[in-house]
Amino acid sequence: MYGATTTMALLFAFVSVTAVITSGASASSSSLRFHYIYPRNFTTVAASSRSSSSPRHDGRPSLELLHRDAVTGTTYPSQRHALVALAARDGARAEYLQRRLSPTYLPTLTTEVGSEVVSGISEGSGEYFVRVGVGSPPRDQYLVVDSGSDVIWVQCRPCAQCYAQADPLFDPATSTSFAAVPCDSGVCRTLPGGSSGCDASGSCRYEVSYGDGSYTEGVLAMETLTFGDSTPVQGVAIGCGHRNRGLFIGASGLLGLGWGPMSLVGQLGGAAGGAFSYCLASRGPDANTGSLVLGRSDAMPVGAVWVPLLRNAQAPSFYYVGLTGLGVGGERLPFESNLFDLAEDGGGGVVMDTGTAVTRLPPDAYAALRDAFTDAVGGGLPRAPGVSLFDTCYDLSGYASVRVPTVALYFGRDEGTALTLPARNLLVSMDDEGVYCLAFAVSASGLSILGNIQQQGIQVTVDTASGNVGFGPTTC
């Protein structure tokens, strides 16, 4: 009897860290209603779940995707301090997105005509970094990955104003491939919001402002970028920032992966097939690195479930998905499916964002999710006080294993496509004693945000050419 119980516990441990994706009328997420977590080794179990069959990229454009704490070496007095800091960063990012993606949004203009807010990098919105070689010969630089931004840029010498970064400043004088873009060129006119004019030498000036008052401005240039061990990519338009201000967490600049023509995906075009794939690293000291893969041949997983991307004409750089419902414990929640619709004026909708950690939902949707989750857990588990934006918490310190309900995201107008999240994508560990909180929060507007905690460990593929996003088929 003891052996049989142990076997069942191990089975549930595997289910608790594996995303389940179903599609088609015959497949139903209701077959997986509950799963188990192990409070004493939550991080260890999740870290060991990485499949040995994860795709190999054989020298193609593939990069390690690092969490900010791994890059900066940031340490906290406790896990609770780390989560409180994350919540503060997250609040700034979510507030920016809600303002930026509001139908009443107006670009913030400075003294230079044509600049606009194109992304929201506040102190913590740069949650994930990649290492990119800039120039010829390549100088490695840490860049923030932002799926809601188009402009690629790095801090450059000579620097009239720069913030502190982990790497030496990039010096264009040492790169044989650096070529400033003329201000009358088509590339210059492609800048979001238009160019910011010409400098004294006739080169195209760019200026990008951010939601927290940070900014970068300098000269637009064509440069060579090297991604890992892949062949260098020549002729990529990047900003060479000579005046930069902001809290960019030690990064040298930003790698825009938005849907616009100036983003890396837009510039690579046919070379990448309009597709990229990422797997976000999990949290915790034992977590593995994630990955960012560029190119259709390597980024397209066999067996993934595909759902349409939606485009907001008011903010075309952002990736929206057609979420239509939520489920808890295999039961779909009873609220109107149009609660998540993207309105014609650009309001509402569900945006995927790698810079936001905690998924934000409209008040009605969040209340239904929270209440269904607590009802399914039942009254047997002791509640713990809320922490910051986390208002549904449990003290599991006295338990070896705990059964929790699954949460499913439904896509499309039928009930055949659903992403059932593993326990690790639902709960965050607040301390080393066994307090866990539900990793969802209320949106201050009609906008919903699919955050990175819910995406971690799941291979997400964005196909801009076909206008679809794929999930799975396995953890990574």
Coordinates of N, CA and C in Angstrom, one line a residue, residues 55 111 138 162 188-189 202 209 326 343 417 420 434 441 459 473:
P55 N 13.9 21.0 -27.8 CA 14.5 21.1 -29.1 C 15.9 21.6 -29.1
T111 N 10.5 68.2 -26.5 CA 10.8 69.4 -27.3 C 11.1 69.0 -28.8
P138 N 32.2 41.5 -32.9 CA 31.1 41.7 -31.9 C 31.5 41.9 -30.5
C162 N 24.7 58.8 -19.7 CA 24.4 57.4 -19.6 C 24.2 56.9 -18.2
C188 N 15.0 55.7 -42.0 CA 14.8 56.8 -41.0 C 13.3 57.1 -40.9
R189 N 12.6 57.1 -42.0 CA 11.1 57.4 -42.0 C 10.3 56.3 -41.3
G202 N 24.1 65.2 -40.8 CA 23.0 64.7 -41.7 C 22.5 63.3 -41.4
S209 N 10.9 57.7 -25.8 CA 10.6 58.0 -24.4 C 9.8 56.8 -23.8
L326 N -12.2 31.3 -18.8 CA -11.3 30.7 -17.8 C -12.1 29.5 -17.2
A343 N -11.8 45.9 -28.3 CA -12.8 46.7 -28.9 C -12.3 47.5 -30.1
T417 N -10.2 24.5 -27.5 CA -8.8 24.9 -27.4 C -8.6 25.5 -26.0
T420 N -4.2 24.3 -20.1 CA -4.4 24.1 -18.7 C -3.0 24.3 -18.0
G434 N 6.6 28.0 3.5 CA 5.4 27.3 2.9 C 4.2 28.1 2.6
A441 N -4.1 38.9 -10.5 CA -4.5 40.2 -9.9 C -5.5 40.9 -10.7
Q459 N 6.7 26.5 -24.0 CA 7.3 27.0 -25.3 C 6.2 27.8 -26.0
P473 N 4.4 21.8 -27.5 CA 3.5 20.9 -26.8 C 4.0 20.4 -25.5

